[in-house]
mmCIF file of C-alpha atoms and ligand atoms in Angstrom:
data_model
loop_
_atom_site.group_PDB
_atom_site.id
_atom_site.type_symbol
_atom_site.label_atom_id
_atom_site.label_comp_id
_atom_site.label_asym_id
_atom_site.label_seq_id
_atom_site.Cartn_x
_atom_site.Cartn_y
_atom_site.Cartn_z
ATOM 1 C CA MET A 82 -150.829 71.298 102.708
ATOM 2 C CA SER A 83 -154.175 70.052 101.608
ATOM 3 C CA SER A 84 -156.445 71.893 98.872
ATOM 4 C CA THR A 85 -159.692 73.170 99.800
ATOM 5 C CA PRO A 86 -161.374 71.321 102.443
ATOM 6 C CA HIS A 87 -164.559 69.675 100.959
ATOM 7 C CA GLN A 88 -166.793 66.688 101.914
ATOM 8 C CA ALA A 89 -165.787 62.814 101.195
ATOM 9 C CA SER A 90 -167.359 59.507 101.594
ATOM 10 C CA ALA A 91 -165.749 56.188 102.242
ATOM 11 C CA ARG A 92 -166.687 52.477 102.569
ATOM 12 C CA ALA A 93 -165.204 49.864 104.703
ATOM 13 C CA ARG A 94 -165.691 46.377 105.407
ATOM 14 C CA ALA A 95 -165.334 44.881 109.045
ATOM 15 C CA ASN A 96 -162.876 41.823 109.488
ATOM 16 C CA ILE A 97 -162.464 38.674 111.430
ATOM 17 C CA ALA A 98 -159.111 38.036 112.937
ATOM 18 C CA LEU A 99 -157.918 34.286 112.201
ATOM 19 C CA ALA A 100 -154.857 35.124 114.484
ATOM 20 C CA LYS A 101 -156.175 37.537 117.308
ATOM 21 C CA TYR A 102 -154.823 40.881 118.516
ATOM 22 C CA TRP A 103 -155.053 41.122 122.329
ATOM 23 C CA GLY A 104 -152.861 43.449 124.178
ATOM 24 C CA LYS A 105 -151.079 46.743 123.775
ATOM 25 C CA LEU A 106 -147.377 47.342 123.722
ATOM 26 C CA ASP A 107 -148.476 51.163 123.694
ATOM 27 C CA ALA A 108 -151.727 52.339 125.114
ATOM 28 C CA GLU A 109 -150.702 55.983 123.985
ATOM 29 C CA LEU A 110 -150.046 55.163 120.679
ATOM 30 C CA ASN A 111 -152.117 52.241 120.281
ATOM 31 C CA LEU A 112 -149.658 49.742 119.164
ATOM 32 C CA PRO A 113 -150.435 46.161 119.276
ATOM 33 C CA ALA A 114 -148.050 43.789 121.272
ATOM 34 C CA VAL A 115 -148.769 40.906 118.958
ATOM 35 C CA PRO A 116 -149.152 40.545 115.258
ATOM 36 C CA SER A 117 -152.925 39.659 114.038
ATOM 37 C CA ILE A 118 -154.324 38.400 110.516
ATOM 38 C CA SER A 119 -157.838 38.826 109.549
ATOM 39 C CA MET A 120 -160.054 38.400 106.624
ATOM 40 C CA THR A 121 -162.225 41.552 105.311
ATOM 41 C CA LEU A 122 -165.670 40.668 105.341
ATOM 42 C CA ASP A 123 -168.193 41.283 102.605
ATOM 43 C CA PRO A 124 -171.146 42.433 102.637
ATOM 44 C CA LEU A 125 -170.860 43.791 106.204
ATOM 45 C CA VAL A 126 -170.188 47.267 105.154
ATOM 46 C CA THR A 127 -170.060 50.875 106.873
ATOM 47 C CA GLU A 128 -170.265 53.922 104.860
ATOM 48 C CA THR A 129 -169.389 57.190 106.365
ATOM 49 C CA THR A 130 -169.364 60.745 105.134
ATOM 50 C CA VAL A 131 -167.321 63.637 106.633
ATOM 51 C CA GLU A 132 -167.397 67.145 105.906
ATOM 52 C CA PHE A 133 -165.283 69.885 107.253
ATOM 53 C CA ARG A 134 -167.447 73.225 107.477
ATOM 54 C CA SER A 135 -166.807 76.725 108.887
ATOM 55 C CA ASP A 136 -170.275 76.858 110.693
ATOM 56 C CA LEU A 137 -169.236 74.035 113.343
ATOM 57 C CA ALA A 138 -168.103 74.998 116.978
ATOM 58 C CA ALA A 139 -167.464 71.357 117.754
ATOM 59 C CA ASP A 140 -166.975 68.046 115.775
ATOM 60 C CA GLU A 141 -170.299 66.066 115.309
ATOM 61 C CA LEU A 142 -170.677 62.695 114.726
ATOM 62 C CA LEU A 143 -173.866 60.488 113.820
ATOM 63 C CA LEU A 144 -174.297 56.834 114.092
ATOM 64 C CA ASN A 145 -176.948 55.132 112.047
ATOM 65 C CA GLY A 146 -178.852 58.766 112.125
ATOM 66 C CA GLU A 147 -178.340 59.184 115.709
ATOM 67 C CA ARG A 148 -176.042 61.455 117.681
ATOM 68 C CA ALA A 149 -173.114 59.316 118.822
ATOM 69 C CA LEU A 150 -172.126 59.073 122.709
ATOM 70 C CA ASP A 151 -169.826 61.644 124.103
ATOM 71 C CA VAL A 152 -167.153 58.954 124.166
ATOM 72 C CA GLU A 153 -167.619 58.074 120.830
ATOM 73 C CA ILE A 154 -167.505 61.600 119.602
ATOM 74 C CA LYS A 155 -164.078 62.351 121.579
ATOM 75 C CA ARG A 156 -162.515 59.090 119.703
ATOM 76 C CA ALA A 157 -163.634 60.717 116.350
ATOM 77 C CA THR A 158 -162.102 64.139 117.433
ATOM 78 C CA GLN A 159 -158.794 62.559 118.362
ATOM 79 C CA LEU A 160 -158.808 60.947 114.676
ATOM 80 C CA PHE A 161 -159.936 64.529 112.954
ATOM 81 C CA ASP A 162 -157.348 66.282 115.247
ATOM 82 C CA ARG A 163 -154.481 63.924 113.684
ATOM 83 C CA VAL A 164 -156.130 64.955 110.081
ATOM 84 C CA ARG A 165 -156.148 68.549 110.958
ATOM 85 C CA ALA A 166 -152.326 68.430 111.934
ATOM 86 C CA GLU A 167 -151.436 66.677 108.907
ATOM 87 C CA SER A 168 -153.691 68.650 106.305
ATOM 88 C CA GLY A 169 -153.400 72.067 107.885
ATOM 89 C CA VAL A 170 -157.315 72.090 107.983
ATOM 90 C CA THR A 171 -158.679 74.109 111.008
ATOM 91 C CA LEU A 172 -162.304 73.664 110.677
ATOM 92 C CA ARG A 173 -164.381 71.079 112.666
ATOM 93 C CA ALA A 174 -166.050 68.298 110.886
ATOM 94 C CA ARG A 175 -169.469 66.739 110.830
ATOM 95 C CA ALA A 176 -169.381 62.962 110.215
ATOM 96 C CA SER A 177 -172.243 60.380 109.451
ATOM 97 C CA SER A 178 -171.910 56.802 109.747
ATOM 98 C CA LYS A 179 -173.970 53.979 108.534
ATOM 99 C CA ASN A 180 -173.642 50.132 109.050
ATOM 100 C CA HIS A 181 -175.291 48.293 106.277
ATOM 101 C CA PHE A 182 -175.382 45.306 108.405
ATOM 102 C CA PRO A 183 -177.157 44.650 111.786
ATOM 103 C CA THR A 184 -175.484 46.472 114.699
ATOM 104 C CA ALA A 185 -176.628 43.202 116.744
ATOM 105 C CA SER A 186 -175.116 41.105 114.124
ATOM 106 C CA GLY A 187 -172.380 40.290 116.820
ATOM 107 C CA LEU A 188 -169.665 41.868 114.743
ATOM 108 C CA ALA A 189 -168.006 44.736 115.892
ATOM 109 C CA SER A 190 -168.495 48.054 113.930
ATOM 110 C CA SER A 191 -165.447 49.500 115.248
ATOM 111 C CA ALA A 192 -163.001 47.842 112.660
ATOM 112 C CA SER A 193 -165.288 48.999 109.797
ATOM 113 C CA GLY A 194 -166.323 52.373 111.309
ATOM 114 C CA PHE A 195 -162.706 53.778 111.973
ATOM 115 C CA ALA A 196 -161.344 52.374 108.604
ATOM 116 C CA ALA A 197 -164.101 54.237 106.831
ATOM 117 C CA LEU A 198 -163.874 57.499 109.033
ATOM 118 C CA ALA A 199 -159.946 57.625 108.541
ATOM 119 C CA ALA A 200 -160.420 57.412 104.659
ATOM 120 C CA ALA A 201 -163.249 59.584 104.403
ATOM 121 C CA ALA A 202 -161.733 62.508 107.003
ATOM 122 C CA ARG A 203 -158.296 62.354 105.145
ATOM 123 C CA ALA A 204 -160.138 62.767 101.666
ATOM 124 C CA ALA A 205 -162.380 65.577 103.098
ATOM 125 C CA ALA A 206 -159.430 67.504 104.482
ATOM 126 C CA GLY A 207 -158.027 67.111 100.644
ATOM 127 C CA LEU A 208 -155.144 64.579 101.513
ATOM 128 C CA ALA A 209 -154.574 62.301 98.679
ATOM 129 C CA PHE A 210 -155.066 58.701 99.111
ATOM 130 C CA ASP A 211 -152.489 56.932 100.846
ATOM 131 C CA ALA A 212 -153.401 53.462 102.003
ATOM 132 C CA ALA A 213 -150.404 52.983 104.481
ATOM 133 C CA ARG A 214 -151.102 56.295 106.155
ATOM 134 C CA THR A 215 -154.863 55.576 106.470
ATOM 135 C CA SER A 216 -154.310 52.145 107.857
ATOM 136 C CA ALA A 217 -151.913 53.929 110.339
ATOM 137 C CA LEU A 218 -154.314 56.655 111.275
ATOM 138 C CA ALA A 219 -157.240 54.092 111.885
ATOM 139 C CA ARG A 220 -154.905 52.116 114.036
ATOM 140 C CA ARG A 221 -154.525 54.921 116.320
ATOM 141 C CA SER A 222 -158.231 54.677 117.125
ATOM 142 C CA SER A 223 -158.908 50.845 116.881
ATOM 143 C CA ALA A 224 -155.892 48.147 115.957
ATOM 144 C CA SER A 225 -158.315 46.159 114.274
ATOM 145 C CA ALA A 226 -159.401 48.949 111.947
ATOM 146 C CA ALA A 227 -156.045 49.182 110.532
ATOM 147 C CA ARG A 228 -156.856 45.647 108.782
ATOM 148 C CA SER A 229 -160.213 47.130 107.194
ATOM 149 C CA VAL A 230 -158.247 49.543 105.087
ATOM 150 C CA TYR A 231 -157.218 46.565 103.189
ATOM 151 C CA GLY A 232 -159.108 43.796 101.219
ATOM 152 C CA GLY A 233 -158.924 39.960 101.526
ATOM 153 C CA TYR A 234 -156.414 38.490 104.107
ATOM 154 C CA VAL A 235 -154.574 40.999 105.939
ATOM 155 C CA GLU A 236 -151.955 41.278 108.640
ATOM 156 C CA LEU A 237 -151.030 43.973 111.052
ATOM 157 C CA PRO A 238 -147.461 43.093 112.668
ATOM 158 C CA ALA A 239 -146.707 43.545 116.351
ATOM 159 C CA GLY A 240 -145.931 47.184 117.164
ATOM 160 C CA ARG A 241 -142.314 48.589 117.639
ATOM 161 C CA ALA A 242 -141.621 50.846 120.603
ATOM 162 C CA GLY A 243 -142.355 54.374 118.924
ATOM 163 C CA ASP A 244 -143.277 53.463 115.589
ATOM 164 C CA ASP A 245 -146.858 55.403 115.041
ATOM 165 C CA ALA A 246 -146.628 55.046 111.275
ATOM 166 C CA LEU A 247 -147.756 51.193 112.084
ATOM 167 C CA GLY A 248 -150.248 49.968 109.475
ATOM 168 C CA ALA A 249 -151.803 46.688 108.117
ATOM 169 C CA ARG A 250 -150.640 45.075 104.854
ATOM 170 C CA VAL A 251 -151.999 42.687 102.576
ATOM 171 C CA LEU A 252 -150.887 38.979 102.500
ATOM 172 C CA PHE A 253 -153.292 37.883 100.015
ATOM 173 C CA PRO A 254 -156.207 39.219 97.852
ATOM 174 C CA PRO A 255 -159.743 38.037 98.242
ATOM 175 C CA GLU A 256 -159.788 35.844 95.330
ATOM 176 C CA HIS A 257 -156.749 33.812 97.025
ATOM 177 C CA PHE A 258 -158.983 31.480 98.685
ATOM 178 C CA ALA A 259 -162.934 30.779 98.812
ATOM 179 C CA LEU A 260 -163.372 30.688 102.297
ATOM 180 C CA SER A 261 -166.611 31.894 104.272
ATOM 181 C CA ILE A 262 -167.369 32.863 107.844
ATOM 182 C CA VAL A 263 -170.674 31.680 108.972
ATOM 183 C CA VAL A 264 -171.441 34.029 112.061
ATOM 184 C CA ALA A 265 -173.600 32.071 114.812
ATOM 185 C CA VAL A 266 -175.363 35.063 116.508
ATOM 186 C CA THR A 267 -176.059 34.227 120.432
ATOM 187 C CA ALA A 268 -177.101 37.572 122.166
ATOM 188 C CA GLU A 269 -178.485 40.858 121.305
ATOM 189 C CA GLY A 270 -176.947 44.171 122.733
ATOM 190 C CA ARG A 271 -173.368 45.705 123.313
ATOM 191 C CA LYS A 272 -170.736 43.585 124.824
ATOM 192 C CA SER A 273 -169.955 43.836 128.557
ATOM 193 C CA VAL A 274 -166.413 44.918 128.436
ATOM 194 C CA GLY A 275 -164.930 46.555 125.560
ATOM 195 C CA SER A 276 -161.779 45.527 124.145
ATOM 196 C CA THR A 277 -159.731 48.240 125.436
ATOM 197 C CA ASP A 278 -160.515 47.759 128.882
ATOM 198 C CA GLY A 279 -160.368 44.146 128.401
ATOM 199 C CA MET A 280 -157.159 44.084 127.305
ATOM 200 C CA THR A 281 -155.760 46.532 130.031
ATOM 201 C CA HIS A 282 -157.469 44.593 132.757
ATOM 202 C CA THR A 283 -155.785 41.341 131.205
ATOM 203 C CA ARG A 284 -152.441 42.810 131.065
ATOM 204 C CA ASP A 285 -152.569 44.142 134.667
ATOM 205 C CA THR A 286 -154.197 41.149 136.317
ATOM 206 C CA SER A 287 -153.866 38.020 134.328
ATOM 207 C CA PRO A 288 -150.733 35.416 135.141
ATOM 208 C CA TYR A 289 -151.163 34.317 131.478
ATOM 209 C CA TYR A 290 -150.803 37.616 129.887
ATOM 210 C CA GLU A 291 -146.834 36.910 129.231
ATOM 211 C CA ALA A 292 -147.551 33.509 128.080
ATOM 212 C CA TRP A 293 -150.242 34.785 125.473
ATOM 213 C CA VAL A 294 -147.815 37.643 124.069
ATOM 214 C CA SER A 295 -144.965 35.157 123.595
ATOM 215 C CA ALA A 296 -147.459 32.365 121.913
ATOM 216 C CA ALA A 297 -149.265 34.619 119.509
ATOM 217 C CA PRO A 298 -146.517 35.137 116.892
ATOM 218 C CA ALA A 299 -146.292 31.600 116.013
ATOM 219 C CA LEU A 300 -150.096 30.936 115.884
ATOM 220 C CA ALA A 301 -150.079 34.129 113.450
ATOM 221 C CA ARG A 302 -147.304 32.444 111.412
ATOM 222 C CA GLU A 303 -149.163 29.268 111.319
ATOM 223 C CA VAL A 304 -151.816 31.214 109.977
ATOM 224 C CA SER A 305 -150.153 32.999 107.452
ATOM 225 C CA GLU A 306 -148.371 29.824 106.113
ATOM 226 C CA GLY A 307 -151.651 27.907 106.059
ATOM 227 C CA LEU A 308 -153.067 30.821 103.709
ATOM 228 C CA ALA A 309 -150.072 30.737 101.644
ATOM 229 C CA VAL A 310 -150.872 26.882 100.674
ATOM 230 C CA ARG A 311 -154.511 27.329 101.016
ATOM 231 C CA ASP A 312 -154.536 24.670 103.778
ATOM 232 C CA LEU A 313 -157.860 25.141 105.653
ATOM 233 C CA GLY A 314 -157.040 22.826 108.420
ATOM 234 C CA ARG A 315 -153.819 24.467 109.104
ATOM 235 C CA ILE A 316 -155.447 27.945 109.411
ATOM 236 C CA GLY A 317 -158.328 26.319 111.124
ATOM 237 C CA ARG A 318 -156.538 24.499 114.134
ATOM 238 C CA ALA A 319 -154.170 27.827 114.487
ATOM 239 C CA MET A 320 -157.120 30.231 114.526
ATOM 240 C CA GLU A 321 -158.950 27.755 117.446
ATOM 241 C CA GLN A 322 -155.532 27.990 119.360
ATOM 242 C CA SER A 323 -155.328 31.493 118.960
ATOM 243 C CA THR A 324 -159.127 32.163 120.168
ATOM 244 C CA LEU A 325 -159.022 29.717 123.121
ATOM 245 C CA ALA A 326 -155.333 31.274 124.132
ATOM 246 C CA MET A 327 -156.600 34.658 123.962
ATOM 247 C CA HIS A 328 -159.685 33.897 126.019
ATOM 248 C CA ALA A 329 -158.063 31.711 128.689
ATOM 249 C CA CYS A 330 -155.590 34.643 129.038
ATOM 250 C CA GLY A 331 -158.675 36.719 130.031
ATOM 251 C CA LEU A 332 -160.329 34.130 131.920
ATOM 252 C CA ALA A 333 -157.121 34.114 134.208
ATOM 253 C CA ALA A 334 -157.531 37.715 135.082
ATOM 254 C CA GLY A 335 -158.901 38.855 138.355
ATOM 255 C CA PRO A 336 -161.748 38.940 138.016
ATOM 256 C CA GLY A 337 -161.931 36.865 134.993
ATOM 257 C CA LEU A 338 -163.342 38.036 131.692
ATOM 258 C CA LEU A 339 -165.948 35.659 130.354
ATOM 259 C CA TYR A 340 -167.182 36.888 127.307
ATOM 260 C CA TRP A 341 -169.348 33.427 126.618
ATOM 261 C CA GLN A 342 -172.707 32.838 127.060
ATOM 262 C CA PRO A 343 -174.225 29.191 127.041
ATOM 263 C CA ALA A 344 -175.214 29.210 123.246
ATOM 264 C CA THR A 345 -171.316 30.265 122.605
ATOM 265 C CA LEU A 346 -170.157 26.799 124.027
ATOM 266 C CA GLY A 347 -172.847 25.062 122.171
ATOM 267 C CA ALA A 348 -171.978 26.489 118.843
ATOM 268 C CA PHE A 349 -168.395 25.895 119.382
ATOM 269 C CA ALA A 350 -168.927 22.221 120.355
ATOM 270 C CA ARG A 351 -171.083 21.908 117.300
ATOM 271 C CA VAL A 352 -168.484 22.957 115.194
ATOM 272 C CA ARG A 353 -166.153 20.337 116.253
ATOM 273 C CA GLU A 354 -168.836 17.778 116.226
ATOM 274 C CA LEU A 355 -169.140 18.734 112.639
ATOM 275 C CA ARG A 356 -165.532 18.033 111.910
ATOM 276 C CA GLY A 357 -166.130 14.552 113.245
ATOM 277 C CA GLU A 358 -169.224 14.429 110.417
ATOM 278 C CA GLY A 359 -166.844 15.324 107.970
ATOM 279 C CA LEU A 360 -167.399 18.813 107.363
ATOM 280 C CA GLU A 361 -164.111 21.048 107.657
ATOM 281 C CA VAL A 362 -165.161 24.028 109.809
ATOM 282 C CA TYR A 363 -163.389 25.876 112.566
ATOM 283 C CA ALA A 364 -164.444 28.261 115.103
ATOM 284 C CA THR A 365 -163.530 31.423 116.548
ATOM 285 C CA MET A 366 -164.640 34.022 119.003
ATOM 286 C CA ASP A 367 -163.978 37.924 119.796
ATOM 287 C CA ALA A 368 -164.448 39.745 122.914
ATOM 288 C CA GLY A 369 -168.172 38.809 122.767
ATOM 289 C CA PRO A 370 -170.535 35.849 122.840
ATOM 290 C CA HIS A 371 -170.779 35.122 119.114
ATOM 291 C CA VAL A 372 -169.175 32.264 117.133
ATOM 292 C CA LYS A 373 -167.681 32.816 113.928
ATOM 293 C CA ALA A 374 -167.199 29.430 111.802
ATOM 294 C CA LEU A 375 -164.585 29.669 109.077
ATOM 295 C CA CYS A 376 -165.128 27.056 106.317
ATOM 296 C CA LEU A 377 -164.908 26.595 102.317
ATOM 297 C CA ALA A 378 -167.407 28.653 100.507
ATOM 298 C CA SER A 379 -168.748 25.569 98.952
ATOM 299 C CA ASP A 380 -169.653 24.282 102.643
ATOM 300 C CA ALA A 381 -171.050 27.436 104.105
ATOM 301 C CA ALA A 382 -174.846 26.694 103.708
ATOM 302 C CA ALA A 383 -174.218 23.553 105.264
ATOM 303 C CA VAL A 384 -172.403 24.970 108.279
ATOM 304 C CA ALA A 385 -175.012 27.931 108.609
ATOM 305 C CA ALA A 386 -177.961 25.332 108.488
ATOM 306 C CA ALA A 387 -176.164 23.426 111.171
ATOM 307 C CA LEU A 388 -175.300 26.244 113.571
ATOM 308 C CA GLY A 389 -178.708 27.776 113.148
ATOM 309 C CA LYS A 390 -180.259 24.616 115.009
ATOM 310 C CA VAL A 391 -177.941 25.244 117.948
ATOM 311 C CA PRO A 392 -180.003 25.855 121.102
ATOM 312 C CA GLY A 393 -179.446 29.683 121.954
ATOM 313 C CA VAL A 394 -178.417 30.757 118.551
ATOM 314 C CA LEU A 395 -180.671 33.512 117.162
ATOM 315 C CA ARG A 396 -179.538 33.665 113.366
ATOM 316 C CA THR A 397 -176.902 33.174 111.360
ATOM 317 C CA LEU A 398 -174.985 35.438 108.762
ATOM 318 C CA LEU A 399 -172.809 34.869 105.925
ATOM 319 C CA ALA A 400 -169.753 36.499 104.836
ATOM 320 C CA THR A 401 -166.887 36.091 102.261
ATOM 321 C CA PRO A 402 -163.628 37.901 101.718
ATOM 322 C CA GLY A 403 -164.223 41.521 100.322
ATOM 323 C CA PRO A 404 -162.476 44.419 99.442
ATOM 324 C CA GLY A 405 -160.485 47.363 101.008
ATOM 325 C CA VAL A 406 -161.759 50.981 101.555
ATOM 326 C CA GLU A 407 -163.163 52.787 98.982
ATOM 327 C CA VAL A 408 -163.358 56.570 98.997
ATOM 328 C CA PHE A 409 -165.917 58.229 96.554
HETATM 329 O O1 PMV B 13 -159.115 46.864 117.488
HETATM 330 P P1 PMV B 13 -160.037 46.604 118.858
HETATM 331 O O2 PMV B 13 -159.790 47.619 119.979
HETATM 332 O O3 PMV B 13 -161.491 46.776 118.500
HETATM 333 O O4 PMV B 13 -159.879 44.955 119.325
HETATM 334 C C1 PMV B 13 -159.926 43.859 118.584
HETATM 335 C C2 PMV B 13 -159.925 42.687 119.439
HETATM 336 C C3 PMV B 13 -160.411 41.415 118.918
HETATM 337 O O5 PMV B 13 -161.528 41.833 118.116
HETATM 338 C C4 PMV B 13 -160.975 40.519 120.158
HETATM 339 C C5 PMV B 13 -159.374 40.597 118.254
HETATM 340 C C6 PMV B 13 -158.890 41.143 116.960
HETATM 341 O O6 PMV B 13 -157.711 41.133 116.711
HETATM 342 O O7 PMV B 13 -160.096 41.683 115.813
#
């Protein structure tokens, strides 16, 4: 049981997968079929306040000051229901979430959003802070959110049947390796096919799905070993293979999932050209058209300047390894 319900706030950051999660072992428990590794990104912060109140008939959710869509409120309610079950709180919740980075930045806010919501809801229900439980709770809503609970370089292992306690873990703290991510934003607005629908469609129709699931663990291992010895080349080569294998798997679905725009390929090609010119930089893409370039922090300004000139790139954004979730 918890102490008296009250209000709490939490701050969490977006993350970028260096080794991708794509595919669910169990859709109901939202367990990933493959391990993934990410970098938590400063300054891409989401701040969320949750209050359990006796005057509410239903849960409420404001996103950047506006009432969320019904599907978004439903996903928040599922999270609140789990917190209510654990804490014994029966009241409905009012939540307000703000992204301190442009929504059209090309970085999904679901990871930082659900990490902050999980931490704030647990604290508001009077549950003591517990990173492992917070990560597992966030994972039920969005697997990538499990990683945003922690700072630095983070791994979410593949799920095991029935293991609803699955959460992420820290591989290395932010200061372990001074890398930067340069985001090349190539389009405005929401992505066309959300990650859950994309994963289900891929599993159901892509002849490459099994090949992806069996190839992913070795790529995650390579990223992890590259991080351990601070070898950007090793991390970067595995990261590019991970993203291209994930996209290849989606491209082969029926109908194929094509998240790229012309500028996506332009930016990706430019990254490879920059390598030819002696700048050590690697690229990755998620379920959207933006390119995220990984390089040493000391090269980030040069990479941003080069990618900013690629036709179709609207702007660039810089991020560095950041801390895990903070409750206040
Ligand atoms: O956690 P979700 O459902 O938002 O899916 C994230 C999927 C990717 O961003 C494409 C890859 C990843 O590991 O973050």
